[in-house]
XYZ file of C-alpha atoms in Angstrom:
770
model
C -68.779 -41.478 -92.958
C -67.139 -37.939 -91.831
C -66.092 -35.147 -93.098
C -63.068 -32.819 -91.975
C -63.846 -28.659 -92.411
C -60.406 -27.820 -95.096
C -59.234 -24.213 -93.309
C -59.505 -21.396 -95.235
C -58.402 -17.036 -94.705
C -61.109 -17.290 -93.025
C -59.429 -18.129 -89.940
C -56.437 -16.559 -88.651
C -53.231 -17.598 -89.354
C -51.688 -19.861 -87.477
C -48.795 -18.450 -85.385
C -45.228 -18.649 -86.121
C -43.802 -17.914 -82.062
C -44.780 -19.162 -78.725
C -46.163 -17.356 -76.506
C -45.222 -16.082 -72.467
C -46.883 -17.472 -70.048
C -46.598 -15.980 -66.256
C -48.910 -16.032 -63.097
C -52.560 -14.463 -63.361
C -52.333 -10.916 -62.284
C -54.020 -10.515 -58.625
C -56.510 -7.616 -59.441
C -56.942 -5.290 -61.902
C -56.751 -2.149 -62.701
C -54.078 0.746 -60.937
C -50.714 1.828 -62.172
C -50.198 -0.443 -65.117
C -53.938 0.003 -66.601
C -53.218 4.120 -66.301
C -49.494 2.533 -68.629
C -51.046 0.966 -70.902
C -54.030 2.764 -71.852
C -51.842 6.079 -72.180
C -49.148 3.350 -74.422
C -52.758 3.494 -76.750
C -54.127 6.695 -76.428
C -50.330 8.793 -77.588
C -49.259 5.776 -79.729
C -52.611 6.368 -81.806
C -53.488 9.951 -81.607
C -50.518 11.613 -80.904
C -50.338 13.831 -77.438
C -52.772 16.682 -77.527
C -55.284 13.854 -80.141
C -55.245 12.288 -76.850
C -57.647 14.605 -75.136
C -60.397 13.010 -77.291
C -60.381 10.328 -74.289
C -62.415 13.911 -72.211
C -65.200 13.627 -74.411
C -66.234 10.039 -73.638
C -69.217 9.667 -71.849
C -69.646 12.765 -71.421
C -73.496 14.568 -71.449
C -70.872 17.029 -74.261
C -69.931 15.049 -75.826
C -70.058 11.504 -77.006
C -70.490 7.816 -76.332
C -67.042 5.228 -75.875
C -67.441 2.425 -78.681
C -66.675 0.544 -76.621
C -69.222 -1.647 -74.566
C -72.995 -0.771 -72.645
C -71.899 0.146 -69.147
C -73.811 3.162 -68.288
C -72.385 6.326 -66.611
C -73.565 8.275 -64.457
C -76.276 10.512 -64.591
C -74.865 13.768 -62.829
C -72.432 13.584 -60.631
C -69.548 12.356 -63.926
C -65.288 12.587 -63.725
C -63.387 14.555 -66.387
C -62.220 10.736 -67.259
C -65.379 9.046 -67.346
C -63.131 6.549 -69.402
C -61.692 2.810 -68.703
C -58.276 1.081 -70.347
C -60.012 -0.524 -72.632
C -62.424 2.552 -73.586
C -59.349 4.296 -73.877
C -58.008 1.417 -76.664
C -61.362 1.339 -78.505
C -60.683 5.491 -78.697
C -56.901 4.734 -79.871
C -58.278 2.872 -81.845
C -61.477 5.019 -83.891
C -59.569 8.274 -83.782
C -56.144 6.621 -85.119
C -53.923 8.649 -87.162
C -53.197 5.782 -89.556
C -55.058 5.726 -92.908
C -56.073 3.467 -95.821
C -56.233 4.761 -98.962
C -56.208 3.792 -102.570
C -52.573 3.392 -102.371
C -53.001 0.330 -100.162
C -55.356 -1.629 -101.560
C -53.619 -1.190 -105.351
C -50.818 -2.980 -103.192
C -52.123 -5.709 -101.314
C -54.635 -7.887 -102.644
C -57.341 -9.665 -100.920
C -55.986 -12.915 -101.085
C -52.525 -11.499 -99.524
C -54.570 -9.597 -96.934
C -56.012 -13.141 -95.736
C -53.167 -14.072 -94.927
C -52.432 -10.924 -92.391
C -53.264 -11.266 -88.338
C -56.609 -9.375 -87.382
C -54.459 -7.377 -85.523
C -52.384 -6.434 -88.671
C -55.153 -5.482 -89.824
C -57.272 -3.265 -87.400
C -53.546 -1.471 -87.363
C -53.052 -0.605 -90.680
C -55.919 2.424 -89.785
C -59.518 4.487 -90.774
C -60.839 2.882 -94.342
C -61.601 6.495 -96.296
C -63.035 6.358 -99.179
C -65.811 3.213 -100.989
C -63.555 0.620 -102.828
C -65.527 -2.440 -104.382
C -63.970 -6.025 -105.502
C -65.475 -6.091 -109.046
C -66.692 -10.346 -110.215
C -62.789 -12.299 -110.839
C -60.669 -9.355 -109.581
C -58.531 -9.443 -106.991
C -57.873 -6.302 -105.268
C -60.315 -4.015 -104.185
C -60.274 -0.404 -105.986
C -61.703 2.979 -105.895
C -65.099 3.233 -106.288
C -67.137 6.700 -106.442
C -70.546 6.415 -104.052
C -72.727 6.843 -106.083
C -71.990 3.896 -108.120
C -71.828 2.094 -105.178
C -74.952 2.892 -104.088
C -76.322 2.509 -107.224
C -74.485 -0.812 -107.982
C -76.767 -2.290 -104.148
C -79.124 -0.959 -105.758
C -79.386 -2.423 -108.827
C -78.638 -5.939 -107.557
C -81.643 -5.844 -104.470
C -84.033 -4.695 -107.423
C -83.098 -7.586 -109.320
C -83.731 -9.497 -107.295
C -87.248 -11.842 -107.374
C -87.870 -11.697 -103.748
C -86.621 -9.168 -101.232
C -86.086 -12.363 -98.557
C -83.015 -13.212 -100.424
C -82.006 -10.145 -99.093
C -79.870 -10.000 -95.509
C -79.346 -6.747 -93.738
C -76.921 -7.551 -90.590
C -76.641 -4.303 -87.589
C -73.999 -4.233 -84.760
C -74.519 -3.066 -81.292
C -72.246 0.387 -82.688
C -75.007 1.935 -85.145
C -76.894 4.594 -83.380
C -80.892 4.677 -82.589
C -81.102 7.237 -86.082
C -79.143 4.700 -88.035
C -80.832 1.408 -86.860
C -84.000 3.079 -87.738
C -83.822 4.283 -90.739
C -82.134 0.372 -92.056
C -85.008 -1.864 -90.364
C -87.490 1.121 -91.805
C -85.818 0.333 -94.987
C -85.103 -2.780 -95.423
C -89.111 -3.472 -94.751
C -90.013 -0.919 -97.685
C -88.197 -3.523 -99.202
C -90.040 -6.436 -97.864
C -88.091 -8.440 -95.795
C -87.146 -8.617 -91.858
C -84.573 -10.809 -92.385
C -82.856 -8.147 -89.729
C -79.724 -10.387 -88.432
C -77.720 -7.836 -85.578
C -75.016 -9.020 -83.375
C -77.710 -9.271 -80.621
C -78.416 -12.736 -81.934
C -74.851 -14.476 -81.115
C -74.632 -12.541 -77.240
C -77.872 -12.430 -74.777
C -80.510 -13.108 -76.915
C -81.122 -16.034 -74.666
C -81.917 -13.000 -71.841
C -84.717 -12.197 -73.570
C -86.494 -14.957 -74.692
C -85.904 -15.765 -70.732
C -87.015 -12.742 -69.374
C -89.525 -11.856 -71.630
C -91.171 -15.986 -70.250
C -89.826 -14.784 -66.407
C -91.856 -11.540 -66.225
C -92.503 -9.511 -69.687
C -90.538 -7.697 -70.492
C -86.586 -8.742 -72.641
C -84.093 -5.869 -70.827
C -82.711 -5.730 -67.329
C -84.677 -4.471 -64.530
C -81.584 -2.471 -62.639
C -80.590 1.303 -62.540
C -77.366 2.056 -61.622
C -79.041 3.720 -59.107
C -80.535 0.335 -57.764
C -76.303 -0.775 -57.191
C -75.916 1.766 -54.348
C -78.666 0.332 -51.987
C -77.714 -3.659 -52.918
C -76.672 -5.883 -50.345
C -75.477 -8.898 -52.376
C -74.710 -8.421 -55.808
C -74.187 -11.588 -58.500
C -71.807 -11.787 -61.231
C -72.074 -14.589 -63.622
C -70.728 -15.644 -66.047
C -69.062 -12.474 -66.419
C -65.661 -10.558 -66.717
C -66.034 -6.957 -66.323
C -62.019 -5.669 -65.440
C -61.383 -7.201 -69.158
C -65.356 -6.472 -70.698
C -66.738 -4.077 -68.768
C -64.123 -2.619 -66.751
C -65.958 0.912 -65.572
C -67.521 -2.061 -64.073
C -65.239 -1.654 -61.493
C -65.364 1.328 -59.947
C -69.853 0.635 -59.717
C -68.717 -2.412 -57.457
C -65.968 -1.068 -56.071
C -68.427 1.692 -54.076
C -70.586 -0.874 -53.464
C -68.553 -3.091 -51.508
C -67.145 -0.191 -49.083
C -70.479 0.378 -49.154
C -70.827 -3.060 -47.004
C -72.020 -4.941 -50.228
C -71.245 -8.389 -50.595
C -70.999 -9.507 -53.726
C -70.201 -13.227 -55.057
C -68.180 -14.390 -57.801
C -69.822 -16.911 -59.792
C -67.570 -18.472 -62.918
C -65.707 -21.058 -63.212
C -62.359 -18.935 -64.263
C -60.839 -17.727 -60.713
C -60.939 -13.487 -62.900
C -58.281 -10.701 -61.868
C -61.746 -7.670 -61.683
C -63.569 -9.527 -59.427
C -60.692 -10.051 -57.334
C -59.525 -6.333 -56.480
C -59.327 -3.260 -58.003
C -57.146 -0.574 -57.863
C -58.956 2.156 -59.341
C -56.843 5.064 -61.273
C -57.919 7.673 -60.279
C -57.626 7.038 -57.073
C -53.887 7.135 -55.280
C -54.613 5.826 -52.021
C -56.085 2.627 -53.929
C -53.023 2.228 -56.905
C -50.458 3.119 -53.656
C -53.081 0.976 -51.916
C -53.084 -2.457 -53.393
C -56.623 -1.431 -54.508
C -59.904 -2.762 -52.987
C -60.936 -6.986 -52.380
C -64.175 -6.946 -54.387
C -66.116 -10.944 -54.453
C -65.979 -12.701 -50.818
C -67.131 -15.567 -52.103
C -66.290 -17.143 -55.789
C -68.055 -20.386 -57.262
C -65.950 -21.951 -59.553
C -68.584 -23.180 -61.331
C -68.029 -26.265 -63.915
C -68.609 -24.673 -67.394
C -72.968 -24.362 -67.611
C -73.217 -25.214 -64.474
C -75.129 -22.515 -63.775
C -78.599 -24.210 -63.990
C -77.085 -26.686 -60.548
C -75.505 -24.468 -59.027
C -78.828 -21.726 -58.805
C -80.704 -24.657 -58.421
C -79.464 -25.620 -55.284
C -79.322 -21.733 -54.274
C -82.859 -22.160 -54.180
C -82.921 -26.261 -52.402
C -80.760 -24.867 -49.100
C -83.378 -21.925 -49.702
C -86.435 -23.845 -49.020
C -84.801 -25.821 -47.009
C -84.129 -22.849 -44.332
C -87.786 -21.717 -44.944
C -88.904 -25.666 -44.142
C -86.184 -25.449 -41.083
C -88.454 -21.730 -40.573
C -91.286 -20.754 -41.490
C -92.075 -16.723 -43.317
C -88.142 -16.138 -42.557
C -85.835 -16.902 -46.238
C -89.203 -16.665 -48.864
C -90.853 -13.378 -49.509
C -94.838 -14.842 -49.347
C -96.658 -11.816 -50.069
C -95.040 -11.254 -53.405
C -95.040 -15.360 -54.591
C -98.638 -15.149 -53.914
C -99.482 -11.901 -54.691
C -96.945 -11.188 -58.121
C -96.301 -15.065 -59.546
C -97.301 -18.573 -60.093
C -95.211 -21.426 -60.671
C -93.948 -22.024 -57.140
C -95.265 -24.792 -56.408
C -94.028 -27.043 -59.256
C -91.245 -25.105 -58.910
C -90.541 -26.241 -54.755
C -91.300 -29.934 -56.253
C -89.131 -29.575 -59.198
C -86.046 -28.070 -56.557
C -86.662 -30.549 -53.454
C -87.116 -33.526 -55.813
C -83.779 -31.808 -57.168
C -80.823 -34.589 -54.862
C -77.822 -32.650 -53.339
C -75.795 -35.896 -55.414
C -76.795 -33.931 -58.877
C -76.232 -30.364 -57.750
C -72.988 -30.810 -56.959
C -72.673 -33.172 -60.039
C -73.621 -30.973 -62.304
C -73.224 -27.544 -61.322
C -68.388 -28.710 -60.256
C -69.194 -27.034 -56.913
C -68.971 -28.328 -53.373
C -71.928 -28.150 -51.024
C -70.152 -25.692 -48.609
C -69.691 -23.612 -51.466
C -73.516 -23.877 -52.762
C -74.825 -23.621 -48.922
C -72.408 -20.382 -48.850
C -73.911 -18.635 -51.866
C -77.813 -18.858 -50.910
C -76.415 -17.928 -47.728
C -75.588 -14.463 -48.761
C -79.081 -14.742 -50.725
C -80.892 -15.256 -47.437
C -79.162 -12.676 -45.484
C -79.881 -9.708 -48.192
C -82.754 -7.313 -48.251
C -81.615 -6.540 -51.936
C -79.995 -8.527 -54.557
C -79.101 -8.443 -58.060
C -78.000 -10.559 -60.351
C -75.729 -9.752 -62.865
C -74.712 -11.980 -66.143
C -72.919 -11.927 -69.346
C -72.610 -14.336 -72.145
C -70.622 -16.705 -69.256
C -74.395 -17.658 -68.921
C -75.847 -17.338 -72.563
C -74.681 -18.937 -74.977
C -75.477 -22.159 -74.504
C -77.968 -24.522 -75.392
C -79.678 -23.914 -72.400
C -78.639 -19.891 -72.349
C -82.662 -19.431 -71.937
C -83.345 -22.207 -69.416
C -79.908 -20.274 -66.982
C -81.809 -17.263 -67.631
C -85.048 -18.449 -65.678
C -83.376 -20.134 -63.303
C -80.975 -17.266 -62.364
C -84.851 -14.560 -62.612
C -86.706 -18.087 -60.632
C -83.726 -17.193 -57.732
C -84.282 -13.413 -57.471
C -88.893 -14.245 -57.351
C -88.176 -15.792 -54.290
C -87.331 -13.343 -52.147
C -89.131 -10.189 -53.369
C -85.896 -9.466 -55.771
C -86.997 -7.735 -58.481
C -89.150 -4.546 -58.781
C -87.652 -2.593 -55.200
C -84.605 -0.122 -55.120
C -81.562 -2.636 -54.907
C -83.070 -6.341 -56.670
C -83.466 -6.974 -59.472
C -81.640 -8.802 -63.108
C -78.584 -6.957 -65.062
C -78.143 -8.928 -67.993
C -74.642 -6.903 -69.282
C -75.159 -6.067 -72.707
C -71.384 -6.264 -74.347
C -71.387 -3.262 -77.646
C -72.551 0.008 -76.398
C -75.790 0.038 -78.390
C -76.985 -3.275 -78.728
C -80.012 -2.807 -76.705
C -80.960 0.329 -78.944
C -80.579 -1.320 -81.920
C -83.521 -3.522 -80.624
C -85.677 -0.504 -78.963
C -85.409 1.014 -83.186
C -86.637 -2.065 -84.875
C -83.839 -4.763 -85.640
C -84.893 -7.585 -85.229
C -86.186 -10.398 -87.515
C -89.724 -10.375 -85.347
C -90.847 -6.985 -84.479
C -94.403 -7.536 -82.331
C -97.329 -7.271 -84.327
C -98.012 -3.365 -82.030
C -94.630 -2.122 -83.667
C -95.017 -3.186 -87.396
C -98.543 -1.301 -87.091
C -97.138 1.512 -85.487
C -94.695 1.703 -88.137
C -97.434 1.104 -91.135
C -99.244 3.825 -90.739
C -96.791 6.421 -89.769
C -95.018 5.631 -93.333
C -98.423 4.663 -95.121
C -97.108 1.154 -96.168
C -97.888 -2.084 -95.148
C -94.707 -4.042 -93.417
C -93.846 -7.266 -94.483
C -95.229 -10.157 -90.838
C -93.945 -12.780 -91.835
C -90.916 -13.704 -89.543
C -86.849 -13.079 -90.952
C -84.349 -14.282 -91.104
C -81.490 -14.512 -87.366
C -77.464 -14.924 -87.700
C -78.119 -18.727 -88.215
C -81.249 -18.191 -89.873
C -79.296 -16.488 -92.348
C -76.216 -18.473 -92.613
C -78.129 -21.608 -93.424
C -80.140 -19.732 -95.574
C -76.911 -18.131 -97.603
C -75.353 -22.005 -98.019
C -79.203 -23.057 -99.034
C -78.353 -20.439 -102.131
C -81.224 -18.516 -101.162
C -79.163 -14.647 -100.461
C -78.233 -13.284 -102.789
C -77.357 -9.367 -100.863
C -76.047 -9.948 -97.699
C -75.638 -6.672 -95.824
C -73.729 -5.179 -93.036
C -74.467 -1.991 -91.275
C -71.050 -2.382 -88.941
C -69.538 -5.184 -86.884
C -66.973 -8.290 -88.844
C -69.802 -11.247 -89.483
C -67.440 -13.107 -90.457
C -65.207 -13.942 -87.356
C -68.489 -13.063 -84.463
C -70.116 -16.177 -86.227
C -69.933 -19.399 -85.002
C -68.497 -22.285 -87.612
C -66.244 -20.019 -89.669
C -65.540 -22.054 -92.482
C -69.336 -23.165 -93.205
C -70.745 -18.800 -92.247
C -67.259 -18.547 -95.247
C -68.797 -20.666 -97.090
C -72.364 -18.631 -97.163
C -71.060 -15.363 -97.570
C -68.887 -16.926 -101.016
C -71.991 -17.950 -102.042
C -73.701 -14.786 -102.278
C -73.739 -12.017 -105.412
C -73.252 -9.686 -103.036
C -71.916 -8.473 -99.919
C -71.566 -4.554 -98.362
C -70.280 -4.735 -95.694
C -70.023 -0.588 -93.668
C -66.871 0.124 -91.728
C -65.038 3.018 -90.265
C -62.036 0.190 -89.824
C -60.846 -3.181 -91.667
C -61.233 -6.262 -90.278
C -61.733 -10.206 -91.508
C -65.322 -10.231 -93.010
C -64.333 -7.496 -95.226
C -61.956 -10.649 -97.061
C -64.321 -13.229 -97.659
C -67.055 -11.745 -100.262
C -69.986 -12.764 -102.613
C -69.081 -12.519 -106.374
C -69.100 -9.488 -105.531
C -68.470 -6.679 -102.319
C -67.705 -3.331 -101.146
C -66.802 -1.669 -99.009
C -68.641 1.185 -98.161
C -66.667 4.218 -95.150
C -68.390 5.855 -91.865
C -67.352 8.610 -89.737
C -67.375 6.862 -85.850
C -68.043 8.067 -83.053
C -65.856 10.760 -81.960
C -65.715 12.249 -85.274
C -68.068 15.780 -86.272
C -70.809 14.454 -88.018
C -71.560 17.828 -90.831
C -74.892 17.056 -92.846
C -76.883 20.805 -94.839
C -78.789 21.958 -91.234
C -75.788 21.701 -88.996
C -73.889 19.146 -86.382
C -75.515 16.085 -86.376
C -75.910 13.900 -83.285
C -77.192 10.490 -82.698
C -77.851 8.621 -79.790
C -77.612 5.196 -77.857
C -79.464 3.018 -75.164
C -77.464 2.015 -72.721
C -77.597 -1.549 -70.995
C -79.817 -0.208 -68.214
C -82.383 1.733 -70.601
C -80.407 5.273 -70.600
C -80.947 6.502 -74.099
C -78.241 9.766 -74.222
C -76.659 11.414 -76.902
C -73.708 10.986 -78.508
C -71.702 14.202 -80.128
C -67.905 13.881 -81.902
C -65.444 16.614 -81.659
C -62.191 15.885 -84.185
C -62.723 16.367 -87.885
C -63.471 12.735 -89.803
C -60.647 10.737 -91.168
C -61.398 11.538 -94.544
C -63.354 14.488 -96.283
C -65.415 10.928 -98.272
C -66.453 9.932 -94.853
C -70.754 9.440 -94.900
C -72.147 9.037 -91.841
C -74.265 5.930 -91.213
C -76.888 7.738 -92.088
C -76.162 9.087 -95.509
C -75.061 5.772 -96.611
C -79.047 3.398 -95.367
C -80.460 7.320 -96.225
C -78.325 6.465 -99.832
C -78.886 3.042 -99.957
C -82.705 4.050 -99.772
C -83.372 6.444 -102.111
C -81.282 4.540 -105.345
C -82.812 1.164 -103.783
C -86.627 2.267 -103.447
C -86.874 4.636 -106.246
C -90.568 4.565 -106.820
C -91.220 2.094 -104.669
C -91.960 4.874 -101.486
C -93.174 7.891 -100.762
C -91.095 7.445 -98.426
C -88.172 10.477 -98.311
C -85.320 9.663 -97.357
C -83.444 12.862 -97.913
C -84.809 14.667 -95.218
C -83.530 12.009 -93.011
C -79.636 13.186 -93.665
C -80.781 16.707 -93.412
C -81.269 17.203 -89.643
C -81.250 13.757 -87.793
C -83.967 15.642 -85.498
C -86.349 14.393 -88.726
C -85.647 10.907 -87.681
C -85.831 11.012 -83.683
C -89.891 12.792 -84.956
C -90.177 9.726 -86.458
C -89.003 7.670 -83.404
C -90.900 9.714 -81.665
C -94.889 7.198 -82.802
C -93.456 4.813 -83.458
C -90.969 3.735 -80.368
C -92.881 3.390 -78.101
C -91.386 5.046 -74.538
C -90.228 8.405 -76.616
C -92.329 10.711 -76.584
C -91.126 13.939 -76.918
C -88.062 12.448 -77.947
C -85.858 15.321 -79.708
C -86.183 17.815 -75.942
C -85.472 15.161 -73.643
C -82.765 13.347 -75.261
C -81.662 16.896 -74.850
C -81.920 17.509 -71.236
C -78.245 16.449 -69.883
C -78.149 12.406 -68.944
C -80.575 11.650 -71.014
C -83.859 9.722 -69.788
C -84.599 6.545 -68.701
C -86.739 4.662 -70.619
C -89.130 2.995 -67.847
C -89.798 -0.832 -67.789
C -92.533 -2.461 -65.885
C -90.837 -5.118 -63.965
C -89.147 -2.644 -62.002
C -92.437 -1.712 -61.536
C -94.244 -5.441 -60.503
C -96.144 -5.308 -63.784
C -95.431 -8.246 -65.650
C -96.259 -8.357 -69.350
C -96.713 -12.462 -69.171
C -99.255 -14.707 -70.479
C -100.513 -15.197 -66.560
C -99.754 -11.296 -66.065
C -97.749 -12.108 -63.033
C -94.320 -13.050 -62.786
C -93.123 -16.544 -63.930
C -91.776 -19.912 -61.503
C -89.535 -21.771 -64.416
C -88.711 -25.630 -64.202
C -85.231 -26.426 -65.704
C -83.373 -29.600 -65.743
C -79.549 -29.597 -64.921
C -77.541 -30.409 -68.242
C -76.055 -32.538 -69.355
C -72.859 -33.329 -71.348
C -71.046 -37.008 -72.619
C -67.747 -36.044 -72.016
C -66.224 -40.020 -71.908
C -63.099 -41.327 -74.087
C -61.439 -38.150 -72.555
C -63.032 -35.253 -74.145
C -63.442 -31.665 -72.350
C -65.446 -28.659 -72.112
C -64.844 -25.843 -74.187
C -65.615 -22.017 -74.017
C -64.860 -19.081 -75.569
C -63.334 -16.029 -74.192
C -61.884 -12.281 -74.955
C -58.242 -11.448 -74.260
C -57.875 -8.555 -71.898
C -56.299 -6.483 -74.949
C -59.302 -7.128 -77.185
C -63.032 -6.065 -77.447
C -66.104 -8.364 -79.280
C -63.397 -9.349 -82.482
C -61.149 -5.828 -82.835
C -57.971 -7.030 -81.114
C -55.592 -4.179 -79.712
C -52.709 -6.267 -78.805
C -51.872 -10.144 -78.230
C -51.202 -9.719 -74.640
C -53.838 -10.881 -72.236
C -52.133 -9.357 -69.121
C -54.559 -10.015 -65.736
C -54.144 -13.989 -66.880
C -50.713 -13.627 -67.237
C -50.122 -13.999 -71.245
C -48.118 -12.296 -73.398
C -47.691 -12.237 -77.204
C -49.438 -14.695 -78.551
C -53.821 -15.689 -78.826
C -53.260 -19.577 -79.851
C -54.132 -20.987 -77.505
C -55.739 -23.567 -74.989
C -56.202 -23.023 -70.525
C -56.551 -26.525 -69.328
C -57.259 -27.872 -65.904
C -52.869 -29.370 -64.918
C -54.399 -32.335 -64.292
C -56.419 -32.888 -67.705
C -52.908 -31.299 -68.631
C -51.464 -34.781 -67.644
C -53.809 -36.652 -67.991
C -53.728 -36.598 -71.779
C -49.866 -37.202 -71.635
C -49.805 -32.836 -71.866
C -46.660 -30.202 -70.879
C -47.580 -27.168 -70.243
C -46.001 -25.248 -74.256
C -46.749 -28.389 -75.704
C -48.490 -27.654 -79.369
C -52.490 -29.049 -79.773
C -54.637 -29.570 -81.937
C -58.536 -29.263 -80.606
C -61.080 -30.753 -82.163
C -64.638 -31.177 -82.166
C -67.457 -33.519 -83.292
C -70.619 -32.438 -85.179
C -74.272 -34.083 -84.918
C -73.630 -35.623 -88.157
C -70.081 -36.246 -87.984
C -68.606 -32.882 -89.023
C -64.735 -32.725 -87.851
C -64.708 -29.015 -86.809
C -60.083 -28.591 -86.232
C -58.304 -25.701 -84.257
C -54.965 -26.805 -85.109
C -51.297 -25.792 -83.982
C -52.805 -24.587 -79.609
C -50.374 -24.114 -77.506
C -51.216 -25.622 -73.620
C -51.970 -22.532 -70.549
C -51.934 -24.239 -67.166
C -55.192 -22.459 -65.341
C -57.020 -23.163 -62.918
C -60.350 -24.110 -63.570
C -62.513 -26.751 -62.914
C -61.769 -30.893 -64.301
C -62.298 -31.430 -67.901
C -62.921 -28.046 -68.597
C -61.126 -25.486 -70.983
C -60.541 -22.136 -72.046
C -59.222 -19.821 -75.893
C -59.923 -16.930 -77.315
C -63.023 -15.820 -79.561
C -62.813 -15.556 -82.989
C -60.001 -17.945 -82.887
C -61.551 -20.998 -81.778
C -65.036 -19.980 -83.142
C -64.309 -22.609 -86.188
C -65.044 -25.842 -83.413
C -68.782 -23.595 -83.138
C -70.922 -25.750 -85.033
C -73.620 -24.051 -86.753
C -76.565 -26.250 -85.209
C -75.173 -26.273 -82.172
C -77.169 -22.642 -80.987
C -79.694 -21.660 -77.727
C -82.587 -23.256 -77.892
C -85.913 -20.892 -78.588
C -82.804 -18.114 -78.987
C -79.887 -19.203 -81.470
C -77.219 -18.242 -79.521
C -74.166 -19.996 -80.257
C -73.350 -22.120 -77.478
C -69.606 -21.053 -77.881
C -69.846 -21.885 -73.803
C -69.925 -25.411 -73.843
C -69.011 -26.851 -76.979
C -66.687 -30.257 -76.399
C -64.122 -30.296 -77.684
C -60.547 -33.472 -77.710
C -57.010 -32.718 -77.188
C -54.499 -34.365 -78.266
C -50.129 -33.206 -79.632
C -50.243 -31.098 -83.243
C -50.390 -32.780 -86.299
C -49.260 -29.551 -87.821
C -51.424 -27.238 -90.363
C -54.772 -29.280 -92.148
C -55.262 -28.660 -95.726
């Protein structure tokens, strides 16, 4: 018997107006990007305050709270920000404020009826508030009372493992290090984080194949690459500054290949807003080959590329493969070659949805290139076989020795600005023994050794009534996580939920029996402590650690830094249980960095090195062709082509971002690069699939997924939008469609939610589900 999950306020409200649909843009950037940047900056910050943007990603400025794409080391522009980075800064530095009068007026129930865009527009949180048991409104609470309440609830638990400490990628290295120290001193490794939901598959796949979980390239490598593959990624929206790097590579003569079910504007053409000739001339064409792979067809595609490479090698031995590299630095080649040769072209074409001629063309680019970089994002990782997708990409690189030499390597492009740094600092439920040993020695205690909960396990534990206290250091856990209604149900079963944030979001309205909302400083703001103004540090996608220091006065005198909040909670909770004194950490962040130097590999001389212009590079063993795998060699792997049952008119759905959002933060209701304005509840479909179902553009439909246990999940009243996607594929926006992603549907080994391959049925809408 099937059960349909009911709709609650955990989901964004339905939309009353239909979106406007026009043709997709033919390129990214240009004058429109300048107009939109100024619109958001002036509209939220005013003219004078908009000058804050000039400090974005500067050596003596603050790190953009958006993506993790690196900055140039020495030659930085005065405008080291993109349109979406400007939106992030404007959103944080807004003049709008949420005060106690706001919470007195708006009940939690009424707030839940508003849109995510409306929540973000209300402005910055200004003082700590509490939602007491049985009450309808948040009300003010002092910082001391808030810390005491958290400590009381934590100390009352029968086991420290009944708490979960979640981390967002915006958290600084210093705050993250203190946070994991607090959790482990308390006695748990329950440290789920946002990486669990995005690039966990990258880490697992790369550790298995290369012995490292981080990308092997630096920004300088793009200046030496002959070919760059952009796979499962939309840089025009999610990492716009990457377009500058791609443009420079293209003008230098590099070949760019786009591998994506969707033909995204950012890989077609880019008009650099700071280059008048580029803007007036229509921009620079980027990708010269577009491979419109079927959703989750990546293993089949790269297997096909490798098959063509092997066949060309067989025809002319010694001209395609790097035999010296393979023999000296890898193992598993014979097994891989046998698997690839044993896979027919019919299987490859069927599995990838790509014509053989196109696969051959992609292989030719790989063969003719002396140095190839493959970049990827969540279009690769968020599948049940996400780890296998990453391994297949690495195997393709290994065939021609494209790891550990200039202009070549693996490049997972991280999303949030310090998600990689948080992991380096110990935010992981299963940190290796060496890290825990160093932590134990430094702070004279025995950390827990049993693995903790990742995101999926945390939600499952909440549903089972095994989590009493959930704390989120940033982020919007309910909206970002899969299976929205079940995640919300789990959150409601907690006794206390604590959220540290700069602005209101839907996750603050789905609470435990009691809830605290603790406002913190933003990246753009001055962090003044006892020893003077402080800076924090972050690590970008390419392992460069740099400083970040805000220049704006805090949005409220009542705000505390993330470091001060973590330390305040730790002091109250651990009183009498540890000899570690957290107060000096707040007075001077250099004190934290001194401990990091002695605990975290690669951070020797941290305090001095991070003060150098541009910071420092942590290094990467695989980049030096040192592979910390079981065999001490890079490993070829064999990965089967995934299959999806799409009989009975089913489609394979992926969730994507619009151009007016970053993660779960909604800056506007437009997706201008895709030609969609004034709406978010849309489903993009191939015109043939629309006609086959008797639908038309603009129709309202309900989208349904069915779990292995028979549970039916419904996302209702989505508008049909014709879009050039492969047949049997469709796309919807995140987080609106997260309700369709079953908690149990996640990547093998990594646990990353399979948000990019959800089997769904689309049918004419029958109205809201009760």
